[in-house]
CSV table of C-alpha atoms in Angstrom, one decimal:
chain,number,residue,atom,x,y,z
A,1,MET,CA,-57.8,58.5,19.8
A,2,GLU,CA,-54.0,59.5,19.0
A,3,ASN,CA,-53.8,56.7,17.3
A,4,GLU,CA,-56.5,56.9,14.7
A,5,PRO,CA,-54.6,59.1,11.9
A,6,SER,CA,-51.8,57.0,11.4
A,7,THR,CA,-54.1,54.1,11.1
A,8,SER,CA,-55.8,55.6,8.4
A,9,SER,CA,-52.8,56.6,6.1
A,10,GLU,CA,-51.7,52.7,6.4
A,11,THR,CA,-55.2,51.5,5.0
A,12,ASP,CA,-55.2,54.4,2.2
A,13,LYS,CA,-51.7,53.1,1.3
A,14,SER,CA,-52.9,49.1,0.5
A,15,LEU,CA,-56.0,50.8,-1.1
A,16,THR,CA,-53.6,52.4,-3.6
A,17,ALA,CA,-50.9,49.3,-4.0
A,18,GLU,CA,-54.1,47.2,-5.0
A,19,LYS,CA,-55.2,49.7,-7.7
A,20,GLU,CA,-52.1,49.6,-8.8
A,21,CYS,CA,-51.9,45.7,-9.4
A,22,CYS,CA,-55.5,45.6,-10.5
A,23,LYS,CA,-54.0,48.2,-13.6
A,24,ARG,CA,-51.0,46.3,-14.3
A,25,LYS,CA,-53.3,43.0,-14.6
A,26,GLN,CA,-55.6,45.0,-16.7
A,27,LYS,CA,-52.8,46.2,-19.3
A,28,GLY,CA,-51.5,42.7,-19.4
A,29,GLY,CA,-47.6,43.0,-19.6
A,30,GLY,CA,-45.1,41.2,-21.3
A,31,GLY,CA,-45.1,38.2,-19.3
A,32,THR,CA,-41.9,36.6,-17.0
A,33,THR,CA,-39.0,35.6,-19.2
A,34,CYS,CA,-36.1,33.1,-18.6
A,35,CYS,CA,-33.2,35.1,-18.0
A,36,ILE,CA,-30.5,32.4,-19.6
A,37,PRO,CA,-28.9,34.6,-22.1
A,38,THR,CA,-30.0,31.6,-25.1
A,39,CYS,CA,-33.7,30.8,-24.2
A,40,ASN,CA,-36.6,32.4,-25.0
A,41,SER,CA,-39.1,31.0,-22.7
A,42,ASN,CA,-42.0,33.5,-21.2
A,43,ALA,CA,-45.1,32.7,-18.8
A,44,LYS,CA,-47.6,33.3,-21.8
A,45,ARG,CA,-46.2,32.0,-25.0
A,46,ASN,CA,-45.3,28.6,-22.4
A,47,PRO,CA,-47.8,28.7,-19.8
A,48,GLU,CA,-47.1,24.7,-19.2
A,49,LEU,CA,-43.5,25.9,-18.1
A,50,SER,CA,-42.7,26.8,-14.3
A,51,PHE,CA,-40.6,29.9,-13.7
A,52,TYR,CA,-38.2,29.7,-10.4
A,53,LYS,CA,-36.9,32.3,-8.6
A,54,ILE,CA,-33.2,32.5,-8.0
A,55,PRO,CA,-32.0,31.4,-4.8
A,56,SER,CA,-30.8,33.8,-1.6
A,57,ASP,CA,-28.6,31.1,-0.4
A,58,LYS,CA,-25.1,32.1,-1.3
A,59,ASN,CA,-23.6,28.5,-2.3
A,60,VAL,CA,-26.3,27.7,-4.4
A,61,ARG,CA,-26.4,31.0,-5.7
A,62,LYS,CA,-23.2,30.8,-6.7
A,63,GLN,CA,-23.9,27.5,-8.7
A,64,TRP,CA,-26.5,29.2,-10.2
A,65,LEU,CA,-24.9,32.1,-11.2
A,66,HIS,CA,-22.6,29.6,-13.3
A,67,TRP,CA,-24.7,27.5,-15.1
A,68,ILE,CA,-26.6,30.6,-16.4
A,69,GLY,CA,-23.3,32.2,-17.7
A,70,ARG,CA,-23.7,36.0,-18.1
A,71,ALA,CA,-20.8,37.8,-17.9
A,72,ASN,CA,-21.5,40.3,-15.1
A,73,PHE,CA,-24.9,39.9,-13.8
A,74,VAL,CA,-26.1,40.6,-10.7
A,75,PRO,CA,-29.8,38.9,-10.5
A,76,SER,CA,-32.6,41.2,-9.1
A,77,SER,CA,-35.5,39.7,-7.8
A,78,TYR,CA,-37.6,39.8,-10.7
A,79,HIS,CA,-35.5,37.5,-12.4
A,80,ARG,CA,-36.4,33.7,-13.4
A,81,VAL,CA,-35.1,30.5,-14.5
A,82,CYS,CA,-37.8,28.3,-16.6
A,83,SER,CA,-37.8,24.6,-16.0
A,84,GLU,CA,-36.5,23.7,-19.2
A,85,HIS,CA,-32.9,24.0,-17.8
A,86,PHE,CA,-33.6,21.4,-15.3
A,87,VAL,CA,-33.4,16.9,-15.3
A,88,GLY,CA,-37.0,16.2,-15.6
A,89,GLY,CA,-38.2,19.6,-16.9
A,90,LYS,CA,-38.8,20.4,-12.7
A,91,LYS,CA,-37.1,21.6,-9.9
A,92,THR,CA,-37.0,19.1,-7.2
A,93,CYS,CA,-34.9,18.9,-4.1
A,94,LEU,CA,-32.4,16.5,-5.5
A,95,ASN,CA,-32.4,18.2,-8.9
A,96,ASN,CA,-31.9,22.1,-7.8
A,97,LEU,CA,-29.5,23.2,-10.1
A,98,PRO,CA,-29.9,24.1,-13.8
A,99,LYS,CA,-27.7,21.5,-15.7
A,100,ARG,CA,-28.8,21.9,-19.9
A,101,VAL,CA,-27.6,25.4,-20.7
A,102,GLU,CA,-26.0,26.5,-23.8
A,103,LYS,CA,-23.4,28.8,-23.3
A,104,LEU,CA,-22.0,31.3,-26.2
A,105,LEU,CA,-18.6,31.2,-25.6
A,106,LYS,CA,-16.1,33.3,-27.5
A,107,LEU,CA,-12.4,32.8,-27.4
A,108,THR,CA,-10.6,36.3,-27.3
A,109,PRO,CA,-7.5,36.4,-29.0
A,110,THR,CA,-4.4,36.7,-26.8
A,111,LYS,CA,-2.0,39.4,-27.2
A,112,PRO,CA,1.6,39.5,-26.5
A,113,ARG,CA,2.9,41.6,-24.0
A,114,THR,CA,5.2,44.8,-24.0
A,115,THR,CA,8.1,43.1,-23.2
A,116,SER,CA,10.9,42.6,-25.0
A,117,LYS,CA,11.6,38.8,-25.1
A,118,CYS,CA,8.1,38.4,-26.2
A,119,ARG,CA,8.3,41.3,-28.9
A,120,GLU,CA,11.4,39.2,-30.0
A,121,ARG,CA,9.3,35.8,-30.1
A,122,ASP,CA,8.3,34.3,-33.0
A,123,TYR,CA,4.4,33.5,-33.3
A,124,PRO,CA,3.7,30.6,-35.7
A,125,SER,CA,1.4,31.9,-38.6
A,126,GLU,CA,-2.4,31.2,-39.5
A,127,ASP,CA,-1.4,29.9,-42.7
A,128,ILE,CA,0.3,27.1,-41.5
A,129,PRO,CA,-1.6,23.4,-41.8
A,130,GLN,CA,-2.5,21.3,-38.8
A,131,ASN,CA,-0.4,18.2,-40.1
A,132,ASP,CA,3.2,20.4,-40.0
A,133,GLN,CA,2.8,21.0,-36.4
A,134,PRO,CA,4.9,18.5,-34.4
A,135,ASN,CA,2.6,16.1,-32.7
A,136,GLU,CA,3.2,14.0,-29.6
A,137,LEU,CA,5.2,11.4,-31.3
A,138,THR,CA,7.4,13.7,-32.9
A,139,LEU,CA,8.1,15.0,-29.7
A,140,LEU,CA,8.5,12.1,-27.8
A,141,ARG,CA,11.5,10.8,-30.4
A,142,ASP,CA,12.9,14.2,-29.6
A,143,GLU,CA,13.4,13.6,-25.9
A,144,THR,CA,14.7,9.9,-26.6
A,145,LEU,CA,17.4,11.7,-28.9
A,146,GLU,CA,18.2,13.5,-26.3
A,147,LEU,CA,18.5,11.3,-24.0
A,148,GLU,CA,20.4,9.5,-25.7
A,149,HIS,CA,22.9,11.8,-26.3
A,150,ILE,CA,22.6,12.0,-22.5
A,151,VAL,CA,23.8,9.1,-21.9
A,152,GLN,CA,26.8,8.2,-24.5
A,153,THR,CA,28.4,11.9,-23.0
A,154,LEU,CA,28.2,9.7,-19.5
A,155,GLU,CA,29.9,6.8,-20.8
A,156,THR,CA,32.5,8.7,-21.8
A,157,LYS,CA,32.9,10.8,-19.1
A,158,ASN,CA,33.0,7.6,-17.2
A,159,LYS,CA,35.5,5.8,-19.2
A,160,ASP,CA,37.6,8.6,-19.3
A,161,GLN,CA,37.7,8.9,-15.5
A,162,GLY,CA,38.6,4.7,-15.4
A,163,GLU,CA,35.2,3.3,-13.7
A,164,ASP,CA,33.5,1.2,-15.1
A,165,ILE,CA,29.6,0.4,-14.6
A,166,SER,CA,30.5,-3.1,-13.3
A,167,VAL,CA,32.8,-1.6,-10.6
A,168,LEU,CA,30.3,0.8,-9.6
A,169,LYS,CA,27.8,-2.1,-8.9
A,170,GLU,CA,30.4,-3.5,-7.0
A,171,LYS,CA,30.7,-0.4,-4.8
A,172,VAL,CA,26.7,-0.2,-4.3
A,173,GLN,CA,27.0,-4.3,-3.4
A,174,GLN,CA,29.4,-3.3,-0.8
A,175,CYS,CA,27.5,-0.4,0.6
A,176,SER,CA,23.9,-2.4,1.0
A,177,PHE,CA,23.0,-5.0,3.7
A,178,SER,CA,22.1,-7.7,0.9
A,179,ILE,CA,22.7,-11.5,-0.1
A,180,ASP,CA,24.8,-10.2,-3.3
A,181,ARG,CA,27.4,-8.6,-0.8
A,182,PHE,CA,27.8,-11.9,1.5
A,183,GLU,CA,27.5,-14.5,-1.5
A,184,ASP,CA,31.1,-15.0,-2.2
A,185,ASN,CA,32.5,-14.7,1.6
A,186,SER,CA,31.5,-18.2,3.2
A,187,THR,CA,32.6,-16.6,7.1
A,188,ASP,CA,30.5,-14.1,7.0
A,189,PHE,CA,27.4,-16.0,5.2
A,190,GLU,CA,27.2,-18.2,8.6
A,191,PHE,CA,27.6,-15.5,10.9
A,192,TYR,CA,24.2,-14.5,9.2
A,193,THR,CA,22.2,-17.2,8.3
A,194,GLY,CA,23.5,-20.4,9.8
A,195,PHE,CA,23.9,-22.0,6.8
A,196,PRO,CA,28.0,-22.7,5.7
A,197,ASN,CA,27.5,-21.4,2.3
A,198,TYR,CA,25.3,-19.9,-0.6
A,199,ASN,CA,24.9,-23.1,-2.3
A,200,THR,CA,23.3,-24.5,1.2
A,201,PHE,CA,21.5,-21.2,1.6
A,202,LYS,CA,20.1,-21.6,-2.4
A,203,ALA,CA,19.1,-25.5,-1.9
A,204,PHE,CA,16.9,-24.4,0.6
A,205,TYR,CA,15.5,-21.8,-0.9
A,206,ASN,CA,14.6,-24.0,-3.8
A,207,TYR,CA,12.5,-26.6,-1.8
A,208,LEU,CA,10.4,-23.6,-0.8
A,209,SER,CA,10.2,-22.0,-4.0
A,210,LEU,CA,7.2,-23.5,-5.4
A,211,ALA,CA,5.4,-22.3,-2.1
A,212,CYS,CA,6.7,-19.0,-0.8
A,213,GLU,CA,6.7,-17.5,-4.0
A,214,ARG,CA,2.9,-16.9,-3.4
A,215,LEU,CA,2.9,-16.2,0.3
A,216,GLN,CA,-0.3,-15.0,1.4
A,217,TYR,CA,1.1,-12.1,3.4
A,218,ILE,CA,-0.5,-11.1,7.2
A,219,GLY,CA,-2.4,-8.0,6.7
A,220,SER,CA,-2.3,-7.6,3.1
A,221,CYS,CA,-5.3,-8.1,0.6
A,222,ASN,CA,-4.3,-11.1,-1.4
A,223,SER,CA,-6.2,-11.6,-5.1
A,224,THR,CA,-8.4,-15.0,-4.6
A,225,ASN,CA,-9.2,-14.7,-8.7
A,226,LYS,CA,-8.8,-17.5,-10.8
A,227,GLY,CA,-6.6,-15.4,-13.4
A,228,ALA,CA,-4.6,-13.7,-10.7
A,229,MET,CA,-3.2,-17.8,-10.0
A,230,ASP,CA,-0.1,-17.4,-12.2
A,231,ASP,CA,0.5,-14.3,-10.3
A,232,LYS,CA,2.3,-13.6,-7.1
A,233,CYS,CA,-0.6,-12.6,-4.3
A,234,GLY,CA,-0.8,-9.0,-2.9
A,235,PRO,CA,1.1,-6.1,-3.7
A,236,LYS,CA,4.6,-6.1,-5.2
A,237,ARG,CA,7.0,-6.4,-2.4
A,238,MET,CA,10.6,-4.4,-2.2
A,239,LEU,CA,12.5,-7.6,-1.6
A,240,SER,CA,12.3,-11.0,-3.4
A,241,PRO,CA,11.2,-14.0,-1.6
A,242,GLU,CA,15.0,-15.0,-1.6
A,243,GLU,CA,15.8,-11.4,0.2
A,244,GLU,CA,12.9,-12.0,2.7
A,245,LEU,CA,14.2,-15.0,3.8
A,246,PHE,CA,17.5,-13.7,4.1
A,247,MET,CA,16.2,-11.2,6.1
A,248,CYS,CA,14.3,-13.3,8.1
A,249,LEU,CA,17.3,-15.9,8.6
A,250,THR,CA,19.3,-13.2,10.1
A,251,ARG,CA,16.8,-11.8,12.5
A,252,LEU,CA,16.2,-15.4,13.8
A,253,ARG,CA,20.4,-15.7,13.8
A,254,LEU,CA,21.7,-12.5,15.5
A,255,GLY,CA,18.0,-11.1,17.5
A,256,LEU,CA,18.0,-8.4,15.4
A,257,LEU,CA,15.5,-5.8,16.5
A,258,GLU,CA,12.6,-5.2,13.5
A,259,ARG,CA,13.6,-1.1,12.9
A,260,ASP,CA,17.6,-2.2,12.6
A,261,LEU,CA,16.5,-4.7,10.0
A,262,ALA,CA,14.4,-1.8,8.3
A,263,ASN,CA,17.5,0.4,8.5
A,264,ARG,CA,19.6,-2.4,6.7
A,265,PHE,CA,16.8,-3.1,3.8
A,266,ASN,CA,15.9,0.2,3.3
A,267,LEU,CA,12.3,-1.0,4.4
A,268,SER,CA,9.6,0.8,6.6
A,269,VAL,CA,9.2,-1.1,10.4
A,270,SER,CA,5.7,-1.9,9.3
A,271,GLN,CA,6.5,-3.9,6.1
A,272,VAL,CA,9.6,-5.9,8.2
A,273,SER,CA,7.1,-7.0,10.6
A,274,ARG,CA,4.4,-7.9,7.9
A,275,ILE,CA,7.3,-10.1,6.3
A,276,TRP,CA,8.8,-11.6,9.8
A,277,VAL,CA,4.9,-12.3,10.6
A,278,THR,CA,4.3,-14.2,7.4
A,279,TRP,CA,7.6,-16.0,7.2
A,280,LEU,CA,7.7,-17.1,10.7
A,281,ASP,CA,4.3,-18.7,9.8
A,282,PHE,CA,5.4,-20.1,6.9
A,283,LEU,CA,8.4,-21.7,7.8
A,284,TYR,CA,7.3,-23.0,10.9
A,285,ARG,CA,4.2,-25.3,8.8
A,286,TRP,CA,7.1,-25.9,5.8
A,287,VAL,CA,10.3,-27.0,7.8
A,288,ARG,CA,8.3,-29.3,10.6
A,289,THR,CA,8.0,-31.6,7.8
A,290,ILE,CA,11.4,-32.3,7.2
A,291,PRO,CA,12.1,-35.6,8.6
A,292,ILE,CA,15.3,-34.9,10.8
A,293,TRP,CA,15.8,-37.7,13.6
A,294,PRO,CA,18.9,-40.2,11.6
A,295,SER,CA,19.2,-43.8,11.3
A,296,GLN,CA,21.2,-45.8,14.0
A,297,LYS,CA,23.5,-46.1,11.3
A,298,TYR,CA,24.5,-42.7,10.9
A,299,VAL,CA,24.8,-41.6,13.9
A,300,LYS,CA,27.2,-43.6,14.8
A,301,GLU,CA,29.6,-43.3,11.7
A,302,ASN,CA,29.7,-39.8,12.5
A,303,MET,CA,29.9,-40.3,16.8
A,304,PRO,CA,33.1,-38.5,18.2
A,305,GLN,CA,35.8,-40.8,19.2
A,306,ARG,CA,35.3,-39.9,22.9
A,307,PHE,CA,31.5,-41.0,22.7
A,308,LYS,CA,33.1,-44.4,21.2
A,309,GLU,CA,35.0,-45.4,24.0
A,310,SER,CA,32.4,-44.3,27.1
A,311,TYR,CA,29.5,-44.2,25.5
A,312,PRO,CA,29.3,-46.3,22.1
A,313,ASN,CA,25.3,-46.5,22.2
A,314,THR,CA,24.3,-43.6,22.8
A,315,ARG,CA,21.3,-42.1,19.8
A,316,VAL,CA,20.0,-38.8,21.3
A,317,ILE,CA,20.9,-36.6,24.4
A,318,ILE,CA,17.4,-35.4,25.8
A,319,ASP,CA,16.7,-32.1,27.8
A,320,CYS,CA,13.8,-30.1,28.7
A,321,THR,CA,14.0,-26.4,28.1
A,322,GLU,CA,11.8,-23.9,29.5
A,323,VAL,CA,10.8,-20.2,28.2
A,324,PHE,CA,9.7,-17.7,29.7
A,325,LEU,CA,6.0,-16.2,28.8
A,326,GLU,CA,3.8,-13.4,29.7
A,327,MET,CA,1.6,-14.0,32.6
A,328,PRO,CA,-1.9,-15.4,31.7
A,329,SER,CA,-4.8,-13.5,32.3
A,330,GLN,CA,-7.2,-16.5,33.8
A,331,PRO,CA,-5.9,-17.5,37.3
A,332,ARG,CA,-5.7,-21.9,35.6
A,333,SER,CA,-3.7,-20.6,33.3
A,334,GLN,CA,-1.2,-18.8,35.6
A,335,SER,CA,-1.1,-21.8,38.2
A,336,ALA,CA,-0.8,-24.3,34.8
A,337,THR,CA,2.1,-22.2,33.4
A,338,PHE,CA,4.3,-21.6,36.6
A,339,SER,CA,7.5,-23.1,36.8
A,340,THR,CA,8.7,-23.3,40.3
A,341,TYR,CA,12.1,-24.0,39.2
A,342,LYS,CA,12.0,-20.6,36.9
A,343,ASN,CA,9.8,-18.5,39.3
A,344,HIS,CA,8.0,-17.7,36.6
A,345,ASN,CA,5.3,-18.5,34.0
A,346,THR,CA,7.4,-20.6,31.6
A,347,GLY,CA,6.4,-23.1,28.6
A,348,LYS,CA,8.4,-26.4,28.6
A,349,GLY,CA,9.8,-28.3,25.9
A,350,LEU,CA,11.8,-31.3,25.2
A,351,LEU,CA,14.9,-30.9,22.9
A,352,GLY,CA,17.4,-34.3,21.5
A,353,ILE,CA,20.5,-33.9,20.0
A,354,SER,CA,22.8,-36.3,18.2
A,355,PRO,CA,26.7,-37.6,19.9
A,356,GLN,CA,28.1,-35.3,17.8
A,357,GLY,CA,26.2,-31.9,18.1
A,358,ASP,CA,22.9,-32.0,15.2
A,359,LEU,CA,19.3,-30.7,16.5
A,360,THR,CA,17.2,-34.4,16.0
A,361,PHE,CA,14.0,-33.7,18.0
A,362,VAL,CA,12.2,-30.8,18.6
A,363,SER,CA,8.7,-31.1,20.6
A,364,GLU,CA,5.3,-28.7,21.0
A,365,LEU,CA,5.6,-26.8,23.9
A,366,TYR,CA,3.1,-27.7,27.3
A,367,ALA,CA,2.7,-25.7,30.6
A,368,GLY,CA,5.6,-25.2,32.6
A,369,ASN,CA,4.3,-27.2,35.7
A,370,THR,CA,4.5,-30.1,33.7
A,371,SER,CA,7.7,-32.6,34.8
A,372,ASP,CA,10.0,-33.5,33.1
A,373,LYS,CA,9.2,-37.5,33.4
A,374,GLN,CA,5.5,-36.8,32.1
A,375,LEU,CA,6.7,-34.8,28.8
A,376,THR,CA,9.1,-37.1,27.9
A,377,ILE,CA,6.3,-39.7,28.3
A,378,ASP,CA,3.6,-37.9,26.2
A,379,PHE,CA,6.0,-36.7,23.1
A,380,GLY,CA,6.7,-39.9,22.3
A,381,ILE,CA,10.6,-40.0,22.2
A,382,LEU,CA,10.8,-43.1,23.2
A,383,LYS,CA,9.2,-45.7,20.7
A,384,LEU,CA,11.9,-43.8,18.0
A,385,LEU,CA,14.8,-45.7,20.0
A,386,GLU,CA,15.6,-48.6,18.4
A,387,LYS,CA,17.4,-52.4,19.9
A,388,GLY,CA,20.9,-51.1,21.6
A,389,ASP,CA,19.8,-47.2,22.3
């Protein structure tokens, strides 16, 4: 019984609200109008259009206000945007931002500051035509003239100090680790590469140049287009192919680490690793095609005197050597590569040299458990011998 007065008051309020809505409908009113400044669309005049409420989400609401383009605009719940400002004439889930909005932007003239520098600044008058204003070509020309003047002053300073450009280049070459530094020093060139001088190295590089200039580097996206066949595959390299070959020979000769080579040649460790793996595979495929087995006549002509006196018919000196390997994961491979002589997993190969010390035969690697006799028979070095050897 105590709740009856409250319920009666609520029903009276709802009835009065419905009466006010009916009165508004009877009076008519102007209808909903688009809130965009340049749009005159109205719900009564344009019944075919739809009018959308400005969303309440902060991010979407901010984008809507940006496209509406009204300064200091604070929308209420009655503001609407008509469907003419949406692509396709309709708002959808994917197309929920108004796009076709014509903004009336008026540029405000800038006023100079009240500082002394701004008051003393000369502003161009509006009567000057556009053709008299400096364009990009004139600015570039002025910059080139200034640069030429700077170069001339630097050249005169260097001449006054007695240092020529060639002297500076020599100093740079002395500080850098490159071919140019050791080109005229045969002793150092042989120490780093194994070649007696630069001319021999250059002859070897010329033999490889037709193929090494288009190497497909490991880990790089090389182009396979026919139009790019004249260019080198992959991205541009910091070193030339000749310098890359010099770096790889230096590592083969001295066993330098990749970080050491990276510091010497001013590269990253990953670049050195990529160049090293690529060139190692390339040299293996190309150098193995060079015949290194000498003739019987050549061996006898270059044989040392002691061999001529004691062993005049010696053609080749052979020996089986073993290289340590990591332990394979499969038990069968472990037993096949385990060497009782080295007490380790190894790979065994056969090497041959001439009496004067030149390398004349290199075999493939066999499992370390293979006997030396079986290895010599399988690789066919006995077939290369001639009568009298």
